Coordinates of C-alpha atoms in Angstrom, one line a residue:
M1 CA -59.8 -185.7 81.4
D2 CA -62.4 -187.2 79.0
D3 CA -61.9 -190.6 80.0
G4 CA -60.4 -193.5 81.5
A5 CA -59.2 -197.3 81.1
G6 CA -58.2 -200.2 82.9
G7 CA -54.8 -202.0 81.5
A8 CA -55.2 -204.1 78.7
N9 CA -53.3 -206.0 75.9
T10 CA -53.4 -204.3 72.3
F11 CA -55.9 -205.1 69.5
A12 CA -55.0 -204.3 66.1
G13 CA -56.4 -200.8 65.1
V14 CA -57.2 -200.1 68.8
V15 CA -55.2 -197.6 71.3
L16 CA -53.9 -199.8 74.1
G17 CA -56.3 -202.4 73.4
V18 CA -59.0 -199.8 75.1
E19 CA -62.0 -201.4 73.3
G20 CA -64.5 -200.0 76.0
S21 CA -63.3 -197.5 78.1
V22 CA -64.9 -196.3 81.9
C23 CA -67.3 -194.3 79.4
G24 CA -67.9 -197.2 77.2
R25 CA -65.9 -195.8 74.3
R26 CA -63.3 -197.0 71.9
W27 CA -60.3 -195.2 71.6
R28 CA -58.6 -194.9 68.5
L29 CA -55.9 -193.3 66.9
R30 CA -56.5 -190.6 64.6
N31 CA -55.5 -190.8 61.2
G32 CA -52.6 -189.0 59.5
D33 CA -49.9 -189.8 57.5
A34 CA -46.5 -189.7 59.2
R35 CA -44.3 -189.0 56.8
A36 CA -46.5 -186.1 55.6
G37 CA -46.2 -184.7 59.4
E38 CA -42.4 -185.1 59.1
L39 CA -42.5 -183.3 56.0
I40 CA -44.4 -180.2 57.2
A41 CA -42.4 -179.9 60.1
E42 CA -39.0 -180.1 58.2
R43 CA -40.4 -177.6 55.6
L44 CA -42.0 -174.9 58.1
G45 CA -39.6 -175.4 60.4
V46 CA -42.0 -176.3 63.5
P47 CA -41.9 -179.0 66.1
E48 CA -42.7 -182.6 64.7
V49 CA -45.5 -182.8 67.1
V50 CA -47.3 -179.7 65.4
G51 CA -46.7 -181.4 62.0
R52 CA -48.1 -184.7 63.0
L53 CA -50.9 -182.7 64.4
L54 CA -51.5 -181.4 61.0
A55 CA -51.3 -184.2 59.1
Q56 CA -53.7 -185.9 61.6
R57 CA -56.3 -183.4 60.7
G58 CA -56.0 -183.7 57.1
I59 CA -53.8 -180.4 56.4
D60 CA -51.3 -180.9 53.7
L61 CA -48.0 -178.9 53.3
D62 CA -49.7 -176.3 50.7
H63 CA -52.3 -175.3 53.1
A64 CA -50.2 -176.1 56.7
P65 CA -48.9 -172.2 56.5
G66 CA -52.4 -170.6 56.0
F67 CA -54.0 -172.8 58.7
L68 CA -51.3 -171.9 61.3
A69 CA -51.4 -168.2 60.2
P70 CA -55.0 -167.7 58.8
R71 CA -55.7 -164.2 57.4
L72 CA -59.0 -163.2 56.2
R73 CA -57.4 -161.4 52.8
D74 CA -56.9 -164.9 52.1
Q75 CA -60.2 -166.5 53.1
L76 CA -63.0 -164.1 52.9
P77 CA -65.1 -164.7 49.7
D78 CA -66.9 -161.8 47.8
P79 CA -70.2 -161.9 49.4
S80 CA -71.9 -161.4 46.3
H81 CA -71.2 -165.2 45.6
L82 CA -74.0 -165.5 47.8
R83 CA -77.7 -166.0 46.2
G84 CA -80.0 -163.1 47.4
M85 CA -76.8 -160.7 48.2
E86 CA -77.2 -158.3 45.4
A87 CA -81.0 -157.7 46.3
A88 CA -80.5 -157.5 50.1
V89 CA -77.9 -154.9 49.7
T90 CA -79.9 -153.0 47.2
R91 CA -83.1 -152.3 49.5
L92 CA -80.9 -151.7 52.5
V93 CA -78.7 -148.9 50.7
R94 CA -82.0 -147.5 50.0
A95 CA -83.0 -147.7 53.3
V96 CA -80.1 -146.2 54.4
H97 CA -80.2 -143.5 52.1
D98 CA -83.8 -142.7 52.3
G99 CA -83.6 -142.7 56.3
E100 CA -85.8 -145.6 57.3
S101 CA -85.6 -147.5 60.4
I102 CA -84.7 -150.8 59.8
G103 CA -86.1 -153.7 61.8
I104 CA -83.6 -156.4 62.9
F105 CA -85.2 -159.7 64.1
G106 CA -82.8 -161.9 65.8
D107 CA -83.0 -165.5 67.0
Y108 CA -82.4 -165.7 70.8
D109 CA -79.3 -167.9 71.1
V110 CA -75.5 -166.8 70.9
D111 CA -75.6 -166.6 67.2
G112 CA -78.8 -164.7 66.7
A113 CA -77.7 -162.1 69.6
T114 CA -74.3 -161.6 67.8
S115 CA -75.9 -161.0 64.5
A116 CA -78.3 -158.8 65.7
A117 CA -75.7 -156.8 67.6
L118 CA -73.4 -156.8 64.7
L119 CA -76.2 -155.0 62.4
T120 CA -77.1 -153.0 65.1
R121 CA -73.8 -151.5 65.5
F122 CA -73.1 -151.2 62.0
F123 CA -76.2 -149.4 61.1
A124 CA -75.9 -147.1 63.7
A125 CA -72.1 -146.8 62.5
T126 CA -74.2 -145.5 59.1
G127 CA -76.7 -143.0 60.8
T128 CA -79.6 -145.6 60.6
R129 CA -82.1 -146.1 62.9
T130 CA -82.9 -149.7 64.1
R131 CA -85.7 -151.5 66.0
L132 CA -84.2 -155.0 67.8
Y133 CA -86.8 -157.7 68.3
I134 CA -86.2 -160.7 69.9
P135 CA -88.9 -162.8 70.1
D136 CA -89.6 -164.6 73.8
R137 CA -88.5 -168.9 73.8
V138 CA -91.7 -169.8 75.7
R139 CA -94.3 -167.6 74.4
E140 CA -93.1 -166.9 71.2
G141 CA -91.0 -169.8 70.3
Y142 CA -88.2 -169.7 67.4
G143 CA -88.2 -167.1 64.3
P144 CA -90.5 -164.8 63.2
N145 CA -94.1 -164.8 64.0
T146 CA -97.0 -162.9 62.5
P147 CA -98.1 -160.5 65.5
A148 CA -94.1 -159.7 66.2
L149 CA -93.7 -158.5 62.4
L150 CA -97.4 -156.5 62.1
S151 CA -95.9 -154.7 65.6
L152 CA -92.8 -153.8 63.8
R153 CA -95.1 -152.6 60.8
E154 CA -97.2 -150.7 63.0
E155 CA -94.3 -149.0 64.8
G156 CA -93.6 -147.5 61.4
V157 CA -90.8 -149.6 60.3
R158 CA -91.3 -150.8 56.6
V159 CA -87.8 -153.2 55.9
V160 CA -86.8 -156.0 58.6
V161 CA -83.8 -158.4 58.4
T162 CA -84.2 -161.6 60.2
V163 CA -81.1 -163.0 61.3
D164 CA -80.3 -166.8 62.1
C165 CA -84.1 -167.4 61.7
G166 CA -86.6 -167.2 59.0
T167 CA -85.8 -169.5 56.4
T168 CA -88.6 -171.7 56.7
A169 CA -91.1 -168.6 57.7
H170 CA -93.5 -169.1 55.3
L171 CA -96.6 -168.1 56.9
P172 CA -94.9 -165.3 59.2
L173 CA -92.9 -163.7 56.2
N174 CA -96.2 -163.9 53.8
D175 CA -98.4 -162.2 56.2
A176 CA -95.6 -159.6 56.5
A177 CA -95.7 -159.1 52.9
E178 CA -99.3 -158.8 52.9
A179 CA -99.2 -155.7 55.3
G180 CA -96.4 -154.1 53.1
L181 CA -93.5 -155.2 55.5
E182 CA -90.2 -156.2 53.2
V183 CA -88.1 -158.7 54.9
I184 CA -84.7 -159.9 54.2
V185 CA -83.4 -163.1 55.5
I186 CA -80.0 -163.5 56.5
D187 CA -79.7 -167.3 57.8
H188 CA -77.7 -170.3 57.7
H189 CA -80.1 -173.1 58.7
V190 CA -81.1 -176.1 56.2
A191 CA -83.6 -174.8 53.6
E192 CA -86.3 -176.3 51.7
P193 CA -86.9 -176.3 48.2
L194 CA -89.6 -173.8 48.7
L195 CA -88.2 -170.2 49.9
P196 CA -90.4 -167.6 51.9
R197 CA -91.8 -164.7 50.2
A198 CA -89.1 -162.0 51.0
V199 CA -87.0 -159.2 49.2
A200 CA -83.9 -161.6 49.3
V201 CA -83.1 -164.8 51.2
V202 CA -79.3 -165.2 52.0
N203 CA -78.5 -168.6 53.3
P204 CA -75.6 -170.5 51.8
N205 CA -77.5 -173.8 52.8
R206 CA -80.2 -172.7 49.9
L207 CA -80.6 -176.0 48.1
D208 CA -79.7 -173.9 44.8
E209 CA -77.0 -172.1 46.3
S210 CA -73.5 -173.3 44.8
S211 CA -71.5 -171.3 47.7
P212 CA -68.6 -173.6 49.2
H213 CA -69.6 -171.9 52.4
G214 CA -72.3 -173.8 54.0
G215 CA -70.3 -174.1 57.5
L216 CA -70.8 -170.3 58.3
A217 CA -72.7 -169.1 61.5
A218 CA -75.7 -166.8 60.8
V219 CA -73.2 -164.1 62.1
G220 CA -70.7 -165.1 59.4
V221 CA -73.2 -164.2 56.8
A222 CA -74.4 -161.2 58.6
F223 CA -70.7 -160.1 58.4
L224 CA -70.4 -160.8 54.7
L225 CA -73.9 -159.0 54.8
V226 CA -72.0 -155.7 56.2
V227 CA -69.1 -156.3 54.3
A228 CA -71.2 -155.9 50.4
L229 CA -73.5 -152.9 52.5
N230 CA -70.2 -151.1 53.5
R231 CA -68.6 -151.4 50.0
E232 CA -71.7 -150.3 48.3
L233 CA -72.3 -147.3 50.6
R234 CA -68.7 -146.5 49.5
R235 CA -69.1 -146.6 46.3
G236 CA -72.5 -144.3 46.6
G237 CA -70.7 -141.7 48.5
W238 CA -72.1 -141.9 51.9
Y239 CA -69.0 -141.6 54.0
G240 CA -66.9 -138.2 53.7
A241 CA -66.0 -135.6 56.0
A242 CA -69.3 -135.8 57.8
R243 CA -69.6 -139.5 58.3
T244 CA -66.5 -141.8 58.8
E245 CA -66.4 -145.3 57.4
P246 CA -66.5 -147.8 60.3
D247 CA -63.7 -150.4 60.6
L248 CA -65.5 -153.4 60.2
F249 CA -62.6 -155.5 61.8
Q250 CA -63.5 -153.8 65.1
W251 CA -66.9 -156.4 65.4
L252 CA -65.0 -159.3 64.9
D253 CA -65.4 -160.2 68.4
L254 CA -69.1 -160.3 67.6
V255 CA -68.2 -162.5 64.7
A256 CA -65.8 -165.0 66.6
L257 CA -68.2 -165.0 69.6
G258 CA -71.4 -166.4 67.4
T259 CA -69.2 -168.8 65.5
V260 CA -67.5 -170.5 68.3
C261 CA -71.1 -170.7 70.1
D262 CA -72.9 -172.4 67.4
V263 CA -70.4 -174.8 67.2
V264 CA -69.7 -174.6 63.2
P265 CA -66.6 -176.0 61.8
L266 CA -63.6 -174.0 62.4
A267 CA -62.2 -174.4 58.8
G268 CA -61.5 -172.1 55.8
V269 CA -63.3 -168.8 56.5
N270 CA -64.3 -169.7 60.1
R271 CA -61.1 -170.2 61.5
A272 CA -59.6 -166.8 59.9
L273 CA -62.8 -165.1 61.6
V274 CA -62.5 -167.0 64.8
A275 CA -58.7 -166.5 64.8
Q276 CA -59.1 -162.7 64.3
G277 CA -61.8 -162.0 66.2
T278 CA -60.5 -163.7 69.5
K279 CA -57.3 -161.2 69.0
V280 CA -60.3 -158.2 69.3
A281 CA -62.1 -159.8 71.8
R282 CA -58.7 -159.9 74.1
R283 CA -58.9 -156.0 73.6
C284 CA -62.3 -156.4 75.3
D285 CA -63.1 -152.8 72.9
N286 CA -67.0 -154.1 73.1
P287 CA -68.4 -152.8 76.9
G288 CA -70.5 -155.6 76.7
L289 CA -68.4 -158.4 76.3
A290 CA -65.4 -156.8 78.8
A291 CA -68.6 -156.4 81.8
L292 CA -69.5 -160.1 81.0
A293 CA -65.7 -161.2 81.4
A294 CA -65.5 -159.2 84.6
V295 CA -68.6 -160.5 86.2
A296 CA -67.4 -164.2 84.8
G297 CA -63.8 -163.5 86.6
I298 CA -61.3 -163.8 83.6
S299 CA -58.4 -162.4 84.2
E300 CA -56.2 -164.5 81.3
P301 CA -56.4 -163.4 77.7
I302 CA -59.9 -164.6 75.9
D303 CA -59.7 -167.7 74.1
T304 CA -62.2 -170.0 72.3
Y305 CA -62.8 -171.8 75.9
H306 CA -63.9 -168.2 77.2
L307 CA -66.1 -167.7 74.1
G308 CA -67.8 -171.1 74.2
F309 CA -68.1 -171.8 77.7
V310 CA -67.8 -168.8 79.9
L311 CA -69.0 -165.9 78.1
G312 CA -71.3 -167.6 75.4
P313 CA -73.3 -168.8 78.1
R314 CA -74.1 -165.9 79.9
V315 CA -75.2 -164.3 76.8
N316 CA -77.7 -166.9 76.2
A317 CA -79.0 -167.1 79.5
G318 CA -81.2 -164.1 79.2
G319 CA -82.9 -166.2 76.5
R320 CA -83.1 -169.5 78.2
V321 CA -84.4 -168.3 81.5
G322 CA -85.0 -164.3 81.6
A323 CA -85.8 -161.5 78.8
A324 CA -84.6 -162.8 75.5
D325 CA -83.2 -159.8 74.1
L326 CA -81.0 -159.1 77.0
G327 CA -77.8 -160.5 75.2
A328 CA -78.4 -158.9 71.9
R329 CA -78.8 -155.6 73.8
L330 CA -75.7 -156.0 76.2
L331 CA -73.6 -156.7 72.7
A332 CA -74.6 -153.6 70.9
T333 CA -74.5 -150.5 73.2
D334 CA -71.7 -148.7 74.6
D335 CA -73.8 -147.1 77.6
P336 CA -71.5 -148.0 80.5
V337 CA -74.6 -147.8 82.8
V338 CA -76.7 -150.4 80.8
V339 CA -74.0 -152.3 80.3
A340 CA -73.1 -153.0 84.2
E341 CA -77.1 -153.6 84.6
L342 CA -77.1 -156.2 81.9
A343 CA -74.3 -157.9 82.4
A344 CA -75.2 -158.3 86.3
R345 CA -78.6 -159.3 85.0
L346 CA -77.2 -162.0 82.7
D347 CA -74.8 -163.6 85.0
A348 CA -77.5 -163.9 87.9
Y349 CA -79.9 -165.6 85.1
N350 CA -77.0 -168.0 84.0
R351 CA -76.9 -168.9 87.7
E352 CA -80.7 -169.9 87.6
R353 CA -80.2 -171.8 84.5
R354 CA -77.7 -173.9 86.0
D355 CA -79.8 -174.9 88.7
I356 CA -82.9 -175.2 86.5
E357 CA -80.6 -177.3 83.9
A358 CA -79.2 -179.3 86.9
R359 CA -82.6 -180.6 88.2
T360 CA -83.9 -181.0 84.4
L361 CA -80.5 -183.4 83.7
A362 CA -81.5 -185.6 86.6
A363 CA -85.0 -186.2 85.8
A364 CA -83.8 -186.9 82.0
I365 CA -81.3 -189.4 83.0
A366 CA -83.4 -191.3 85.3
M367 CA -86.1 -191.3 82.5
V368 CA -83.7 -192.3 80.2
E369 CA -82.4 -195.2 82.2
E370 CA -85.6 -196.4 83.1
A371 CA -87.1 -197.0 80.1
P372 CA -85.4 -199.1 77.1
Q373 CA -83.7 -196.9 74.5
S374 CA -83.1 -197.1 70.8
P375 CA -79.0 -197.8 70.1
V376 CA -79.8 -194.8 67.7
L377 CA -81.6 -192.1 69.5
V378 CA -82.2 -190.8 73.0
F379 CA -85.6 -189.1 73.4
A380 CA -86.8 -187.7 76.9
A381 CA -90.1 -185.7 77.4
A382 CA -92.3 -184.5 80.2
E383 CA -94.3 -181.7 81.5
N384 CA -92.7 -178.8 83.8
W385 CA -89.5 -178.7 82.1
H386 CA -88.4 -175.4 81.1
P387 CA -87.9 -175.4 77.5
G388 CA -85.0 -172.7 78.0
V389 CA -82.7 -175.4 79.0
I390 CA -83.3 -178.4 77.0
G391 CA -81.0 -177.8 74.4
I392 CA -78.3 -177.6 76.7
V393 CA -79.9 -181.1 78.5
A394 CA -79.8 -182.9 75.1
A395 CA -76.2 -181.7 74.6
R396 CA -75.4 -183.4 77.7
L397 CA -77.6 -186.4 77.1
K398 CA -75.5 -186.7 73.8
E399 CA -72.3 -186.5 75.4
R400 CA -73.1 -188.8 78.3
Y401 CA -74.8 -191.6 75.8
E402 CA -72.6 -191.0 72.7
R403 CA -75.8 -190.7 70.3
P404 CA -78.0 -187.9 69.4
A405 CA -80.5 -186.9 72.1
C406 CA -83.7 -184.9 72.0
V407 CA -85.6 -183.4 74.7
V408 CA -89.1 -182.2 74.9
A409 CA -90.9 -179.8 77.6
L410 CA -94.7 -180.3 77.5
A411 CA -97.3 -178.0 78.2
D412 CA -100.8 -177.8 77.5
G413 CA -100.8 -180.3 75.1
I414 CA -97.8 -179.0 73.0
G415 CA -94.1 -179.9 73.2
R416 CA -91.4 -177.7 72.5
G417 CA -88.4 -180.0 71.7
S418 CA -84.7 -179.5 70.8
G419 CA -82.1 -182.1 70.0
R420 CA -78.5 -182.4 69.6
S421 CA -76.2 -184.7 67.6
V422 CA -73.4 -186.3 66.6
A423 CA -71.1 -186.4 63.4
G424 CA -72.4 -188.3 60.5
L425 CA -75.8 -188.8 61.8
P426 CA -77.8 -184.8 60.2
L427 CA -80.4 -184.0 62.7
G428 CA -81.8 -181.0 61.0
P429 CA -82.8 -182.9 57.9
A430 CA -84.1 -185.5 60.0
V431 CA -86.4 -182.8 61.8
I432 CA -87.3 -181.1 58.3
A433 CA -88.4 -184.6 56.9
A434 CA -90.4 -185.4 60.4
R435 CA -92.4 -181.8 59.7
Q436 CA -93.2 -182.5 56.0
A437 CA -94.4 -185.7 57.2
G438 CA -97.1 -183.7 59.3
L439 CA -95.5 -184.9 62.7
L440 CA -94.5 -181.3 63.6
I441 CA -96.2 -178.1 63.9
N442 CA -92.6 -176.5 63.5
G443 CA -89.2 -177.3 62.8
G444 CA -85.9 -177.3 61.5
G445 CA -82.2 -176.7 62.3
H446 CA -78.5 -178.0 60.7
A447 CA -76.5 -181.3 61.1
M448 CA -75.6 -180.9 64.7
A449 CA -78.9 -179.3 66.0
A450 CA -82.2 -178.6 65.9
G451 CA -85.2 -177.4 67.2
F452 CA -89.3 -178.2 66.8
T453 CA -92.7 -178.0 68.3
V454 CA -94.8 -181.2 68.5
A455 CA -98.4 -182.0 69.6
A456 CA -98.1 -184.3 72.7
E457 CA -100.2 -187.1 70.9
K458 CA -97.3 -187.2 68.5
L459 CA -94.5 -187.9 70.6
G460 CA -94.4 -191.6 70.0
A461 CA -94.6 -191.3 66.1
L462 CA -92.0 -188.5 66.1
E463 CA -89.5 -190.5 68.1
S464 CA -90.2 -193.4 66.0
F465 CA -89.6 -191.3 62.6
L466 CA -86.3 -189.9 63.7
V467 CA -85.2 -193.4 65.1
E468 CA -85.7 -195.1 61.7
R469 CA -84.3 -192.0 59.8
L470 CA -81.2 -191.6 62.0
G471 CA -80.9 -195.3 61.7
D472 CA -80.6 -195.2 58.2
G473 CA -77.4 -193.1 58.3
I474 CA -75.7 -196.0 60.1
G475 CA -77.3 -198.7 58.4
T476 CA -76.9 -202.5 60.4
E477 CA -73.9 -201.8 62.2
P478 CA -74.5 -201.2 65.5
L479 CA -73.3 -197.6 67.0
V480 CA -70.3 -197.8 69.0
P481 CA -68.9 -194.6 70.3
E482 CA -65.0 -194.0 69.9
L483 CA -62.9 -191.4 71.2
R484 CA -60.0 -190.3 68.9
M485 CA -56.7 -189.7 70.4
D486 CA -53.9 -187.9 69.0
G487 CA -51.1 -190.0 70.6
T488 CA -49.5 -190.9 74.0
L489 CA -47.4 -189.0 76.2
S490 CA -45.3 -189.2 79.1
I491 CA -46.1 -187.2 82.2
A492 CA -42.6 -186.0 82.2
A493 CA -43.5 -185.1 78.2
A494 CA -46.0 -182.4 79.6
Q495 CA -44.3 -179.4 79.5
S496 CA -45.3 -175.6 78.7
E497 CA -43.0 -175.6 75.8
L498 CA -45.6 -178.4 74.5
I499 CA -48.3 -176.5 75.1
D500 CA -46.9 -173.9 73.3
H501 CA -46.6 -175.8 70.1
I502 CA -50.1 -177.1 70.6
G503 CA -51.1 -173.9 70.7
R504 CA -49.9 -173.1 67.1
L505 CA -53.2 -175.0 65.9
A506 CA -55.7 -172.9 67.9
P507 CA -58.4 -171.8 67.3
F508 CA -59.7 -175.1 68.6
G509 CA -63.4 -176.1 68.1
A510 CA -65.7 -178.1 65.5
A511 CA -63.7 -179.7 62.6
N512 CA -60.3 -178.6 64.3
P513 CA -60.6 -180.5 67.7
E514 CA -58.4 -179.6 70.6
P515 CA -55.7 -182.2 70.4
R516 CA -56.5 -185.2 72.8
F517 CA -53.6 -187.4 74.2
I518 CA -53.2 -190.5 76.3
F519 CA -51.3 -191.0 79.2
P520 CA -50.6 -194.8 79.8
C521 CA -49.8 -196.6 82.8
V522 CA -50.3 -193.8 85.1
R523 CA -51.1 -194.4 89.0
L524 CA -54.2 -192.1 90.2
L525 CA -52.5 -190.8 93.6
H526 CA -55.6 -188.4 94.8
A527 CA -58.8 -187.0 93.8
E528 CA -61.1 -184.7 95.0
A529 CA -64.7 -183.0 94.2
V530 CA -64.3 -179.3 93.0
G531 CA -67.6 -177.4 93.3
T532 CA -70.8 -179.8 92.5
S533 CA -69.9 -181.3 89.4
H534 CA -65.9 -181.3 89.0
L535 CA -63.2 -183.8 90.2
R536 CA -59.7 -182.4 90.6
C537 CA -56.8 -185.2 90.4
T538 CA -53.6 -186.1 90.9
L539 CA -51.4 -188.3 88.6
A540 CA -48.3 -190.1 88.9
D541 CA -45.6 -191.7 86.8
P542 CA -44.6 -195.2 88.3
L543 CA -41.1 -195.3 86.6
D544 CA -39.8 -191.9 87.7
N545 CA -42.6 -190.4 89.9
A546 CA -43.0 -187.4 87.6
R547 CA -46.8 -185.7 88.5
L548 CA -49.5 -184.2 86.8
R549 CA -52.5 -182.5 88.0
G550 CA -55.8 -182.9 86.5
I551 CA -59.6 -181.8 86.1
A552 CA -62.7 -183.9 84.8
F553 CA -65.4 -181.4 84.1
R554 CA -68.8 -182.3 85.1
A555 CA -67.8 -185.7 85.9
A556 CA -69.3 -186.1 89.4
G557 CA -72.1 -188.3 89.2
T558 CA -70.8 -190.3 85.9
P559 CA -69.4 -193.5 85.4
L560 CA -65.5 -191.7 84.9
G561 CA -66.1 -189.7 88.3
Q562 CA -66.9 -192.9 90.0
F563 CA -63.8 -194.7 88.5
L564 CA -61.5 -191.7 89.7
A565 CA -63.0 -191.4 93.2
E566 CA -63.0 -195.4 93.6
T567 CA -59.4 -195.9 91.9
R568 CA -56.4 -195.9 93.5
G569 CA -52.8 -197.5 92.9
V570 CA -53.3 -199.5 90.2
A571 CA -52.2 -198.7 86.4
I572 CA -54.7 -196.8 84.5
H573 CA -54.7 -194.9 81.0
I574 CA -55.8 -191.7 80.8
A575 CA -57.4 -189.5 78.2
G576 CA -57.5 -185.6 78.1
H577 CA -56.3 -182.2 76.6
L578 CA -52.9 -180.6 77.8
R579 CA -53.5 -177.2 79.3
R580 CA -51.8 -174.8 81.4
D581 CA -53.4 -174.8 85.3
N582 CA -55.5 -171.9 85.2
W583 CA -58.7 -171.6 87.0
R584 CA -61.0 -170.0 84.1
G585 CA -64.5 -170.1 85.7
G586 CA -66.5 -172.6 83.4
D587 CA -70.0 -171.9 82.3

């Protein structure tokens, strides 16, 4: 369940007249050409609801078959179209042939961990030694740093590949070059006009890049690098009787995990990567993923929910509150003893992360509600907050207040900040602009997320700058949160067959939201707590007494949770997603 509302009269353009729901959102029907939906259903022989949902997502008849059955052979671009790819491949192929050890420097999030694990596995398959380095979030912060790069150089590494970081690391990469270390950047974060000193910067979001694939996660860019490397090694005769060419598709589970967890648009090549990668993940061929699924209690086939909300948080947990390299190491190894140990440690760290997150979120909410806040941005900063959870807390604040949110953990006069944004208000460029204006020590990101380091005395100026910058994106209109609906359903219509039809549109995620329906004029019969944060409900149709069970995740302590706990017997409208009643753990 996402939201609820009392009965209301109908206003033009608003579903069921809900101008202000329990969560303070306006309900609007997702736009779509009804005739186009009917035509899709008729021509493709799919149910009318599938045709309508496709039309609402802007998928026309020509593109509908490829959307319903995405194939990598149709979507995967030639890697050489990316600037810098040829130079990166040339240097790395030489490293493979010469028996050099390759350094892999990754970010500490899931996108970075999966990218690093993918490259580690590929180079291992080619017989090449690698040295993995994931920086500590608290001690080192985001991205390449000079001491870490120089330590790799002292170990004998001559070439380093940075993944999911490096695009704005000018000083560390210059220091590395001066020390004789060659660096290749594989990234997707927003770039600046001046690129760092490197052998190559492969990033679809370079300002001089014409690639249409700017929505790739870093692990998607890393996969293109692997495709290009494998092709060049094949051409050069590297594979033969003594060395088998690897099946690159075996690692698509890593690509799917990183892509889903980085919340990039699941359209085009990303959709194909996740669709195929989810199939690979279901086989549990990767020992690390299999072990995580076991400790998380996953008993049904893995889908994007599991990737984003069950497995991803556990991979992330080491980087948040434990050892930063645990996730990448788990995904890169086949040693059963090591896998079992790392999976158990990550699961324990994830439980610790939940506790820290809950305390920090409660403190942040209290701070936000006690002080005046801009209608454009939620901003909270405090001493003694753990920097490993501020990104999650920012995401929770964004969900709660329906606007961009930044959370800063202060220590010794320095703040480590993380932000999350809403569609239409790109946060990464605003943070980069703040850094260019001298308000930040470091910072960057992409449209929906950003990270930064700031001196404590500049917090006020930073907040004002971001409010002004983001405010330019909405003009003078107030930021009214909206919840997009795909239609209305009766409880009796909520059948397994309909769920199967809706499943044809999976994988769901950014740019392909899971369909959301309104159940109008139902009665709430029962509501009870599940765990510490969820509410389970029973709904009934007053006309035919048909019943439906639902669960509102993380609703405890929210306006929706209070509404469900206190409402009985009156007609209400409920909005949510239609899923089978399976217990699937959660984050």
